[in-house]
Coordinates of C-alpha atoms in Angstrom, one line a residue:
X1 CA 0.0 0.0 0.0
X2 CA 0.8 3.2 -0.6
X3 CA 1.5 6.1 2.1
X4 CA -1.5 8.2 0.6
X5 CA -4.1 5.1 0.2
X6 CA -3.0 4.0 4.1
X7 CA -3.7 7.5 5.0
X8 CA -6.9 8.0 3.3
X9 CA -8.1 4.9 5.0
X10 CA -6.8 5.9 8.6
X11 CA -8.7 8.7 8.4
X12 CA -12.0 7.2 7.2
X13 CA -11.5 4.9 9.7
X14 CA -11.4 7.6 12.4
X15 CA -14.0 9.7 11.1
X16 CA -16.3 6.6 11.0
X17 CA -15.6 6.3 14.4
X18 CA -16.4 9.7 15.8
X19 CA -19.5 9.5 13.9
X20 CA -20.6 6.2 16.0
X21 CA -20.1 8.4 19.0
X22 CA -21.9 11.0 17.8
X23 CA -25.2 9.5 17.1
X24 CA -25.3 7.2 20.2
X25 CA -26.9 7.8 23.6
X26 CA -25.1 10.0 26.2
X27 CA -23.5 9.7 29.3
X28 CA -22.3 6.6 31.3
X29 CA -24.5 3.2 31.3
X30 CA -24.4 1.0 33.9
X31 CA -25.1 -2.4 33.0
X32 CA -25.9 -6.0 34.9
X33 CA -25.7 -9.1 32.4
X34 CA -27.0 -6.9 29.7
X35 CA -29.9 -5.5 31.7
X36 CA -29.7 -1.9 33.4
X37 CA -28.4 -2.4 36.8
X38 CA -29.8 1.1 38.1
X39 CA -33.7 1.2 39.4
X40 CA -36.2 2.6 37.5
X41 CA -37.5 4.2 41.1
X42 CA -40.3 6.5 40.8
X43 CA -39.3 9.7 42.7
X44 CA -40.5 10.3 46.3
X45 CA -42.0 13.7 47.4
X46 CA -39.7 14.8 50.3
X47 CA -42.0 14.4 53.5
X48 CA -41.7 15.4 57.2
X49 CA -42.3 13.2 60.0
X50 CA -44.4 13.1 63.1
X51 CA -42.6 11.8 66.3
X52 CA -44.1 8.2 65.8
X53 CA -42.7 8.2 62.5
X54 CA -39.6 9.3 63.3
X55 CA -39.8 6.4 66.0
X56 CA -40.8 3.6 63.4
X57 CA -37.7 4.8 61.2
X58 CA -35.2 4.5 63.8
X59 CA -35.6 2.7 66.6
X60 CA -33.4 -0.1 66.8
X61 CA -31.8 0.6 63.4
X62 CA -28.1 1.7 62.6
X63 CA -27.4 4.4 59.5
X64 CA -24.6 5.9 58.0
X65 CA -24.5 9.2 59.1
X66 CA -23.2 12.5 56.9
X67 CA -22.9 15.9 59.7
X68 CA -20.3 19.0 58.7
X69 CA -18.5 18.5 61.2
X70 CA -18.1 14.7 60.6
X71 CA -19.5 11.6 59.6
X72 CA -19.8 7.8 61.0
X73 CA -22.5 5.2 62.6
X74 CA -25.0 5.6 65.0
X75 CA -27.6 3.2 66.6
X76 CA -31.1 4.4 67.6
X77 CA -32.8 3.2 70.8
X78 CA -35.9 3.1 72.3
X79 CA -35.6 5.0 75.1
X80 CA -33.8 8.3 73.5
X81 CA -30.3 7.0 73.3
X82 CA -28.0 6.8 70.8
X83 CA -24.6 5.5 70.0
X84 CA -22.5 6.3 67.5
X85 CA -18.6 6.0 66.4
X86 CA -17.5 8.9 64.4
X87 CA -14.8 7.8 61.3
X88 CA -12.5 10.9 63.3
X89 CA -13.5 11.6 66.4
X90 CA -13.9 8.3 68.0
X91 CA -17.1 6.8 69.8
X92 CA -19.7 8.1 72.3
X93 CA -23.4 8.3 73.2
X94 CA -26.1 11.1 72.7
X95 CA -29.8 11.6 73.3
X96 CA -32.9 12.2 70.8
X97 CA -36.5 13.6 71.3
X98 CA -39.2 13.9 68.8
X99 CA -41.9 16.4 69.4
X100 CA -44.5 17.4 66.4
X101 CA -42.4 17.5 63.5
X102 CA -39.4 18.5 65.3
X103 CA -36.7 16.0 66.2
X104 CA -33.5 16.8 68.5
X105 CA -30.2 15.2 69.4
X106 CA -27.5 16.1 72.1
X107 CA -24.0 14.6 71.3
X108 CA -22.2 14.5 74.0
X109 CA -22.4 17.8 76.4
X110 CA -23.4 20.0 73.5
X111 CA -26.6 21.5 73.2
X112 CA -29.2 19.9 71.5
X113 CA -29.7 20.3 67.6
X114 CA -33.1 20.4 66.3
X115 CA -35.1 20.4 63.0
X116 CA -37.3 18.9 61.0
X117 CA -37.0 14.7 60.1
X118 CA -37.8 14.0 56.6
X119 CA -37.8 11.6 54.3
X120 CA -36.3 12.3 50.9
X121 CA -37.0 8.4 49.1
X122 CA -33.0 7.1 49.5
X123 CA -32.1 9.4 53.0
X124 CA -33.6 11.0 56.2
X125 CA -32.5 13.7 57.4
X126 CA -32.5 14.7 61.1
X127 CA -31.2 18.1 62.3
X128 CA -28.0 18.6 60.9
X129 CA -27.2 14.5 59.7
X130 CA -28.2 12.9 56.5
X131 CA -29.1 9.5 57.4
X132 CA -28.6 6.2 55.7
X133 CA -29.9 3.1 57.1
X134 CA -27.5 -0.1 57.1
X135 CA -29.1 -2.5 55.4
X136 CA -28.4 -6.1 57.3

């Protein structure tokens, strides 16, 4: 072959491939045996809590907690405790209230930090902590 002929080719060939890219579908795919692995989960409206559903969603369950000033694991219990161990700072205990719509925690000798609990589908989140609960 010729210089010119293996050029002209090399060049076809790329341009025939940046026209495949072009015309296919965007972004990243994420795919399971050929099948979409992502859910096809209808969107939930975000929705605040009354204390006995902020009960029902934590009590006796351990999440994944995301704060500013840190994140970690903490356990609920029924009787207004919690425990957590911070990825940083270590282990400890706190307390947590729910009153109307408002819930509270105390971590360690702090004040307590309050707000609303709601539900946004794939999180809570309680005062200042997105929550994630550990699946078992």
């Amino acid at each position: 072959m010729n210089a010119r002929l293996l050029r002209t080719l090399t060049v076809a060939a790329l341009a025939l491939s940046l026209a495949a890219c072009a015309t296919g579908p965007k972004g990243v795919r994420i795919t399971n045996n050929g099948q979409s692995a992502t859910t096809a989960k209808t969107p939930v409206p975000i929705t605040n809590f009354t204390a006995d559903q902020i009960k029902a969603a934590i009590v006796g369950k351990t999440f994944q907690y995301t704060r500013p000033d840190g994140n970690g694991f903490v356990t609920y219990n029924a009787d207004g405790t919690f425990s957590f161990q911070d990825d940083a700072k270590g282990g400890g205990v706190g307390k947590w209230t729910a009153n109307g719509t408002q819930y509270c925690e105390s971590w360690g000798k702090g004040l307590p930090e309050c707000g609303v609990f709601k539900n946004t589908g794939d999180a809570y989140f309680a005062s200042n902590s997105r929550l994630v609960e550990m699946k078992t």
